[in-house]
Amino acid sequence: FGSSRIRLRVSGESASLTWRPRALGHAKMEKANPRGVGSDEYELRPLRRDDYSKGYVPLLCQLTIADSLTEEGFAEIFAYRERLAEVYYTLVVEHLPSQKLVATGTLVIEAKFSRGGSKIGHVEDIVTDSAHRGKGLARDLLGALADKAKDIGCYKVILDCNSKNVPFYEKCGYRTCEMQMRLDIPPDNDFVVSPKSDLGAQ
């Protein structure tokens, strides 16, 4: 793996959800950004139980709808993911001077019956705080998540993104492949798949 665009302090604690990240940087990433900050400013680490108080939910709200998640709800989801520690791997980047989280990303492992029982990594919820963008934090997150996927034997890593973000992910080594399809399920679960749908085609 090549050099990272930004130097981060890398750590792993016993009170965290996932694993201890290795040194950062991805082979297919671009060269280091000379505007990168020092390792005394940012720390890459696993998500922790107390990260609700460090702004994890407001950070997610810069990507998706998450503002209704209470501290109790966060704790319940954290405990659920802890029980599935071989499935969910979540990293965060903490801005040490402010003690606030400024970037996050999650790797979800899918065990396949096909391809000889292989595994696929799904990258989810990649977001960087608007005030800390342009410093390579998301690239370092993606590199660390790719490291983990490789370590546990995934044969590929996939993600969904907005079309405007395609150039960024291409710079991180990803390529456009196939098409995402979506089925929205109403809150009352009152929906029926059309009988015209050929679900056996895939």
PDB file of C-alpha atoms in Angstrom:
ATOM      1  CA  PHE A   1       0.000   0.000   0.000  1.00  0.00           C
ATOM      2  CA  GLY A   2       1.219   3.463  -0.900  1.00  0.00           C
ATOM      3  CA  SER A   3       1.470   6.600   1.175  1.00  0.00           C
ATOM      4  CA  SER A   4      -1.635   8.268   2.584  1.00  0.00           C
ATOM      5  CA  ARG A   5      -2.789  11.769   1.721  1.00  0.00           C
ATOM      6  CA  ILE A   6      -3.081  12.596   5.408  1.00  0.00           C
ATOM      7  CA  ARG A   7      -1.162  11.325   8.411  1.00  0.00           C
ATOM      8  CA  LEU A   8      -3.476   9.958  11.075  1.00  0.00           C
ATOM      9  CA  ARG A   9      -2.910   8.524  14.495  1.00  0.00           C
ATOM     10  CA  VAL A  10      -4.199   4.948  14.311  1.00  0.00           C
ATOM     11  CA  SER A  11      -5.567   3.226  17.388  1.00  0.00           C
ATOM     12  CA  GLY A  12      -7.852   0.467  18.618  1.00  0.00           C
ATOM     13  CA  GLU A  13      -9.430   0.206  22.046  1.00  0.00           C
ATOM     14  CA  SER A  14     -11.088  -2.632  23.956  1.00  0.00           C
ATOM     15  CA  ALA A  15     -14.298  -0.600  24.292  1.00  0.00           C
ATOM     16  CA  SER A  16     -14.694  -0.357  20.527  1.00  0.00           C
ATOM     17  CA  LEU A  17     -16.926  -2.138  18.073  1.00  0.00           C
ATOM     18  CA  THR A  18     -14.472  -3.405  15.531  1.00  0.00           C
ATOM     19  CA  TRP A  19     -10.797  -4.039  14.851  1.00  0.00           C
ATOM     20  CA  ARG A  20      -7.494  -2.230  15.098  1.00  0.00           C
ATOM     21  CA  PRO A  21      -6.745  -0.577  11.742  1.00  0.00           C
ATOM     22  CA  ARG A  22      -3.377  -1.018  10.105  1.00  0.00           C
ATOM     23  CA  ALA A  23      -1.252   1.721   8.575  1.00  0.00           C
ATOM     24  CA  LEU A  24      -3.270   3.659   6.032  1.00  0.00           C
ATOM     25  CA  GLY A  25      -3.110   4.330   2.348  1.00  0.00           C
ATOM     26  CA  HIS A  26      -4.393   2.414  -0.667  1.00  0.00           C
ATOM     27  CA  ALA A  27      -2.341   1.232  -3.618  1.00  0.00           C
ATOM     28  CA  LYS A  28      -4.706   2.815  -6.150  1.00  0.00           C
ATOM     29  CA  MET A  29      -5.024   6.164  -4.413  1.00  0.00           C
ATOM     30  CA  GLU A  30      -3.416   9.306  -5.725  1.00  0.00           C
ATOM     31  CA  LYS A  31      -0.240  10.795  -4.270  1.00  0.00           C
ATOM     32  CA  ALA A  32      -0.205  12.581  -0.935  1.00  0.00           C
ATOM     33  CA  ASN A  33      -1.870  15.955  -0.613  1.00  0.00           C
ATOM     34  CA  PRO A  34       0.717  18.542   0.505  1.00  0.00           C
ATOM     35  CA  ARG A  35      -2.054  20.294   2.461  1.00  0.00           C
ATOM     36  CA  GLY A  36      -2.471  17.254   4.727  1.00  0.00           C
ATOM     37  CA  VAL A  37      -2.441  17.798   8.474  1.00  0.00           C
ATOM     38  CA  GLY A  38      -0.260  16.225  11.144  1.00  0.00           C
ATOM     39  CA  SER A  39      -0.957  13.080  13.163  1.00  0.00           C
ATOM     40  CA  ASP A  40      -1.564  15.147  16.303  1.00  0.00           C
ATOM     41  CA  GLU A  41      -4.845  16.455  14.858  1.00  0.00           C
ATOM     42  CA  TYR A  42      -6.766  13.363  13.680  1.00  0.00           C
ATOM     43  CA  GLU A  43      -7.136   9.804  14.933  1.00  0.00           C
ATOM     44  CA  LEU A  44      -8.520   6.859  12.979  1.00  0.00           C
ATOM     45  CA  ARG A  45     -10.093   4.249  15.253  1.00  0.00           C
ATOM     46  CA  PRO A  46     -13.057   1.882  15.643  1.00  0.00           C
ATOM     47  CA  LEU A  47     -16.451   3.200  16.686  1.00  0.00           C
ATOM     48  CA  ARG A  48     -16.900   3.262  20.485  1.00  0.00           C
ATOM     49  CA  ARG A  49     -19.879   3.059  22.825  1.00  0.00           C
ATOM     50  CA  ASP A  50     -19.434   6.687  23.914  1.00  0.00           C
ATOM     51  CA  ASP A  51     -19.246   8.137  20.403  1.00  0.00           C
ATOM     52  CA  TYR A  52     -22.837   9.341  20.489  1.00  0.00           C
ATOM     53  CA  SER A  53     -21.600  12.224  22.640  1.00  0.00           C
ATOM     54  CA  LYS A  54     -18.870  13.005  20.104  1.00  0.00           C
ATOM     55  CA  GLY A  55     -21.312  13.833  17.346  1.00  0.00           C
ATOM     56  CA  TYR A  56     -21.699  10.545  15.492  1.00  0.00           C
ATOM     57  CA  VAL A  57     -25.369  11.149  14.647  1.00  0.00           C
ATOM     58  CA  PRO A  58     -24.944  14.770  13.427  1.00  0.00           C
ATOM     59  CA  LEU A  59     -22.087  13.492  11.259  1.00  0.00           C
ATOM     60  CA  LEU A  60     -24.350  10.858   9.683  1.00  0.00           C
ATOM     61  CA  CYS A  61     -26.981  13.553   9.121  1.00  0.00           C
ATOM     62  CA  GLN A  62     -24.623  15.151   6.588  1.00  0.00           C
ATOM     63  CA  LEU A  63     -25.140  11.997   4.506  1.00  0.00           C
ATOM     64  CA  THR A  64     -28.603  10.664   5.294  1.00  0.00           C
ATOM     65  CA  ILE A  65     -31.588  10.882   7.662  1.00  0.00           C
ATOM     66  CA  ALA A  66     -30.427  10.046  11.190  1.00  0.00           C
ATOM     67  CA  ASP A  67     -31.541  12.910  13.433  1.00  0.00           C
ATOM     68  CA  SER A  68     -34.221  10.853  15.205  1.00  0.00           C
ATOM     69  CA  LEU A  69     -31.691   8.386  16.649  1.00  0.00           C
ATOM     70  CA  THR A  70     -31.539   8.833  20.430  1.00  0.00           C
ATOM     71  CA  GLU A  71     -28.616   7.930  22.664  1.00  0.00           C
ATOM     72  CA  GLU A  72     -30.566   4.882  23.842  1.00  0.00           C
ATOM     73  CA  GLY A  73     -31.205   3.853  20.260  1.00  0.00           C
ATOM     74  CA  PHE A  74     -27.528   4.277  19.428  1.00  0.00           C
ATOM     75  CA  ALA A  75     -26.595   2.047  22.382  1.00  0.00           C
ATOM     76  CA  GLU A  76     -29.028  -0.659  21.245  1.00  0.00           C
ATOM     77  CA  ILE A  77     -27.661  -0.676  17.708  1.00  0.00           C
ATOM     78  CA  PHE A  78     -24.091  -0.678  19.014  1.00  0.00           C
ATOM     79  CA  ALA A  79     -24.859  -3.709  21.217  1.00  0.00           C
ATOM     80  CA  TYR A  80     -26.505  -5.482  18.276  1.00  0.00           C
ATOM     81  CA  ARG A  81     -23.471  -4.902  16.089  1.00  0.00           C
ATOM     82  CA  GLU A  82     -21.154  -6.023  18.871  1.00  0.00           C
ATOM     83  CA  ARG A  83     -22.915  -9.383  18.826  1.00  0.00           C
ATOM     84  CA  LEU A  84     -22.223  -9.541  15.092  1.00  0.00           C
ATOM     85  CA  ALA A  85     -18.631  -8.366  15.302  1.00  0.00           C
ATOM     86  CA  GLU A  86     -17.597 -10.524  12.328  1.00  0.00           C
ATOM     87  CA  VAL A  87     -20.173  -8.794  10.128  1.00  0.00           C
ATOM     88  CA  TYR A  88     -19.978  -5.078  10.995  1.00  0.00           C
ATOM     89  CA  TYR A  89     -16.715  -3.103  10.970  1.00  0.00           C
ATOM     90  CA  THR A  90     -17.117   0.629  11.599  1.00  0.00           C
ATOM     91  CA  LEU A  91     -14.325   3.192  11.628  1.00  0.00           C
ATOM     92  CA  VAL A  92     -14.406   6.829  12.666  1.00  0.00           C
ATOM     93  CA  VAL A  93     -11.959   9.708  12.444  1.00  0.00           C
ATOM     94  CA  GLU A  94     -11.838  11.914  15.524  1.00  0.00           C
ATOM     95  CA  HIS A  95     -10.639  15.503  15.378  1.00  0.00           C
ATOM     96  CA  LEU A  96      -8.562  15.500  18.553  1.00  0.00           C
ATOM     97  CA  PRO A  97      -8.551  19.253  19.310  1.00  0.00           C
ATOM     98  CA  SER A  98     -12.367  19.375  19.329  1.00  0.00           C
ATOM     99  CA  GLN A  99     -12.950  15.734  20.373  1.00  0.00           C
ATOM    100  CA  LYS A 100     -15.580  15.494  17.643  1.00  0.00           C
ATOM    101  CA  LEU A 101     -16.019  12.812  14.996  1.00  0.00           C
ATOM    102  CA  VAL A 102     -15.422  14.171  11.508  1.00  0.00           C
ATOM    103  CA  ALA A 103     -15.536  11.086   9.269  1.00  0.00           C
ATOM    104  CA  THR A 104     -16.886   7.554   9.343  1.00  0.00           C
ATOM    105  CA  GLY A 105     -17.372   4.457   7.211  1.00  0.00           C
ATOM    106  CA  THR A 106     -18.649   0.911   7.673  1.00  0.00           C
ATOM    107  CA  LEU A 107     -17.779  -2.431   6.087  1.00  0.00           C
ATOM    108  CA  VAL A 108     -20.541  -5.073   6.137  1.00  0.00           C
ATOM    109  CA  ILE A 109     -19.528  -8.656   5.332  1.00  0.00           C
ATOM    110  CA  GLU A 110     -21.845 -10.883   3.286  1.00  0.00           C
ATOM    111  CA  ALA A 111     -21.145 -14.635   3.374  1.00  0.00           C
ATOM    112  CA  LYS A 112     -22.102 -16.171   0.018  1.00  0.00           C
ATOM    113  CA  PHE A 113     -23.304 -19.677  -0.796  1.00  0.00           C
ATOM    114  CA  SER A 114     -22.029 -19.090  -4.326  1.00  0.00           C
ATOM    115  CA  ARG A 115     -18.409 -18.978  -5.454  1.00  0.00           C
ATOM    116  CA  GLY A 116     -17.406 -21.713  -3.041  1.00  0.00           C
ATOM    117  CA  GLY A 117     -18.695 -19.933   0.042  1.00  0.00           C
ATOM    118  CA  SER A 118     -16.822 -16.700  -0.640  1.00  0.00           C
ATOM    119  CA  LYS A 119     -17.378 -13.300   0.984  1.00  0.00           C
ATOM    120  CA  ILE A 120     -18.255  -9.834  -0.286  1.00  0.00           C
ATOM    121  CA  GLY A 121     -17.618  -6.550   1.485  1.00  0.00           C
ATOM    122  CA  HIS A 122     -20.291  -3.845   1.311  1.00  0.00           C
ATOM    123  CA  VAL A 123     -19.051  -0.321   2.105  1.00  0.00           C
ATOM    124  CA  GLU A 124     -21.723   1.865   3.695  1.00  0.00           C
ATOM    125  CA  ASP A 125     -22.171   5.327   5.223  1.00  0.00           C
ATOM    126  CA  ILE A 126     -18.970   7.005   4.033  1.00  0.00           C
ATOM    127  CA  VAL A 127     -19.148  10.635   5.115  1.00  0.00           C
ATOM    128  CA  THR A 128     -16.742  13.425   6.056  1.00  0.00           C
ATOM    129  CA  ASP A 129     -17.770  16.533   7.965  1.00  0.00           C
ATOM    130  CA  SER A 130     -18.057  19.484   5.590  1.00  0.00           C
ATOM    131  CA  ALA A 131     -15.449  21.464   7.538  1.00  0.00           C
ATOM    132  CA  HIS A 132     -12.846  18.708   7.169  1.00  0.00           C
ATOM    133  CA  ARG A 133     -13.209  17.700   3.533  1.00  0.00           C
ATOM    134  CA  GLY A 134     -10.365  17.833   1.050  1.00  0.00           C
ATOM    135  CA  LYS A 135      -7.847  16.322   3.499  1.00  0.00           C
ATOM    136  CA  GLY A 136      -8.031  12.705   2.387  1.00  0.00           C
ATOM    137  CA  LEU A 137      -9.951  11.384   5.394  1.00  0.00           C
ATOM    138  CA  ALA A 138     -12.493   9.443   3.323  1.00  0.00           C
ATOM    139  CA  ARG A 139      -9.724   7.940   1.228  1.00  0.00           C
ATOM    140  CA  ASP A 140      -7.947   6.721   4.326  1.00  0.00           C
ATOM    141  CA  LEU A 141     -11.183   5.229   5.638  1.00  0.00           C
ATOM    142  CA  LEU A 142     -11.761   3.430   2.348  1.00  0.00           C
ATOM    143  CA  GLY A 143      -8.187   2.155   2.347  1.00  0.00           C
ATOM    144  CA  ALA A 144      -8.490   0.792   5.886  1.00  0.00           C
ATOM    145  CA  LEU A 145     -11.830  -0.868   5.109  1.00  0.00           C
ATOM    146  CA  ALA A 146     -10.332  -2.432   1.969  1.00  0.00           C
ATOM    147  CA  ASP A 147      -7.464  -3.767   4.106  1.00  0.00           C
ATOM    148  CA  LYS A 148      -9.970  -5.444   6.405  1.00  0.00           C
ATOM    149  CA  ALA A 149     -11.955  -6.920   3.524  1.00  0.00           C
ATOM    150  CA  LYS A 150      -8.769  -8.404   2.115  1.00  0.00           C
ATOM    151  CA  ASP A 151      -7.725  -9.799   5.505  1.00  0.00           C
ATOM    152  CA  ILE A 152     -10.968 -11.726   5.944  1.00  0.00           C
ATOM    153  CA  GLY A 153     -11.003 -13.110   2.417  1.00  0.00           C
ATOM    154  CA  CYS A 154     -13.487 -10.962   0.488  1.00  0.00           C
ATOM    155  CA  TYR A 155     -13.102 -11.348  -3.260  1.00  0.00           C
ATOM    156  CA  LYS A 156     -14.583  -7.902  -3.933  1.00  0.00           C
ATOM    157  CA  VAL A 157     -15.830  -4.760  -2.190  1.00  0.00           C
ATOM    158  CA  ILE A 158     -18.855  -2.905  -3.521  1.00  0.00           C
ATOM    159  CA  LEU A 159     -20.695   0.315  -2.689  1.00  0.00           C
ATOM    160  CA  ASP A 160     -23.543   2.508  -3.897  1.00  0.00           C
ATOM    161  CA  CYS A 161     -23.045   6.217  -4.433  1.00  0.00           C
ATOM    162  CA  ASN A 162     -24.533   9.301  -6.032  1.00  0.00           C
ATOM    163  CA  SER A 163     -23.459   9.794  -9.636  1.00  0.00           C
ATOM    164  CA  LYS A 164     -21.654  13.020  -8.708  1.00  0.00           C
ATOM    165  CA  ASN A 165     -19.362  11.024  -6.387  1.00  0.00           C
ATOM    166  CA  VAL A 166     -18.297   8.499  -9.034  1.00  0.00           C
ATOM    167  CA  PRO A 167     -15.063  10.373  -9.934  1.00  0.00           C
ATOM    168  CA  PHE A 168     -13.989  10.371  -6.273  1.00  0.00           C
ATOM    169  CA  TYR A 169     -14.500   6.638  -5.856  1.00  0.00           C
ATOM    170  CA  GLU A 170     -12.738   5.971  -9.153  1.00  0.00           C
ATOM    171  CA  LYS A 171      -9.698   7.779  -7.742  1.00  0.00           C
ATOM    172  CA  CYS A 172      -9.896   5.395  -4.780  1.00  0.00           C
ATOM    173  CA  GLY A 173      -9.676   2.338  -7.043  1.00  0.00           C
ATOM    174  CA  TYR A 174     -13.356   1.577  -7.588  1.00  0.00           C
ATOM    175  CA  ARG A 175     -14.959   1.195 -11.017  1.00  0.00           C
ATOM    176  CA  THR A 176     -18.522   1.567 -12.255  1.00  0.00           C
ATOM    177  CA  CYS A 177     -20.171  -1.852 -12.510  1.00  0.00           C
ATOM    178  CA  GLU A 178     -23.790  -2.848 -13.168  1.00  0.00           C
ATOM    179  CA  MET A 179     -26.778  -0.917 -11.779  1.00  0.00           C
ATOM    180  CA  GLN A 180     -28.388  -0.504  -8.375  1.00  0.00           C
ATOM    181  CA  MET A 181     -32.095  -1.339  -8.040  1.00  0.00           C
ATOM    182  CA  ARG A 182     -34.242  -0.231  -5.097  1.00  0.00           C
ATOM    183  CA  LEU A 183     -37.595  -1.258  -3.623  1.00  0.00           C
ATOM    184  CA  ASP A 184     -39.071   1.133  -1.054  1.00  0.00           C
ATOM    185  CA  ILE A 185     -41.087  -0.620   1.661  1.00  0.00           C
ATOM    186  CA  PRO A 186     -43.898   1.427   3.269  1.00  0.00           C
ATOM    187  CA  PRO A 187     -43.899   1.648   7.093  1.00  0.00           C
ATOM    188  CA  ASP A 188     -46.937  -0.643   7.325  1.00  0.00           C
ATOM    189  CA  ASN A 189     -45.201  -3.247   5.113  1.00  0.00           C
ATOM    190  CA  ASP A 190     -48.323  -3.248   2.934  1.00  0.00           C
ATOM    191  CA  PHE A 191     -46.779  -3.944  -0.435  1.00  0.00           C
ATOM    192  CA  VAL A 192     -46.868  -6.712  -3.011  1.00  0.00           C
ATOM    193  CA  VAL A 193     -44.210  -7.521  -5.573  1.00  0.00           C
ATOM    194  CA  SER A 194     -45.788  -7.374  -9.005  1.00  0.00           C
ATOM    195  CA  PRO A 195     -46.670 -10.843 -10.353  1.00  0.00           C
ATOM    196  CA  LYS A 196     -45.112  -9.713 -13.625  1.00  0.00           C
ATOM    197  CA  SER A 197     -41.720  -9.508 -11.950  1.00  0.00           C
ATOM    198  CA  ASP A 198     -39.410 -12.301 -13.052  1.00  0.00           C
ATOM    199  CA  LEU A 199     -37.538 -12.741  -9.768  1.00  0.00           C
ATOM    200  CA  GLY A 200     -35.917 -15.933 -10.988  1.00  0.00           C
ATOM    201  CA  ALA A 201     -34.043 -14.105 -13.701  1.00  0.00           C
ATOM    202  CA  GLN A 202     -31.154 -13.193 -11.419  1.00  0.00           C
TER     203      GLN A 202
END
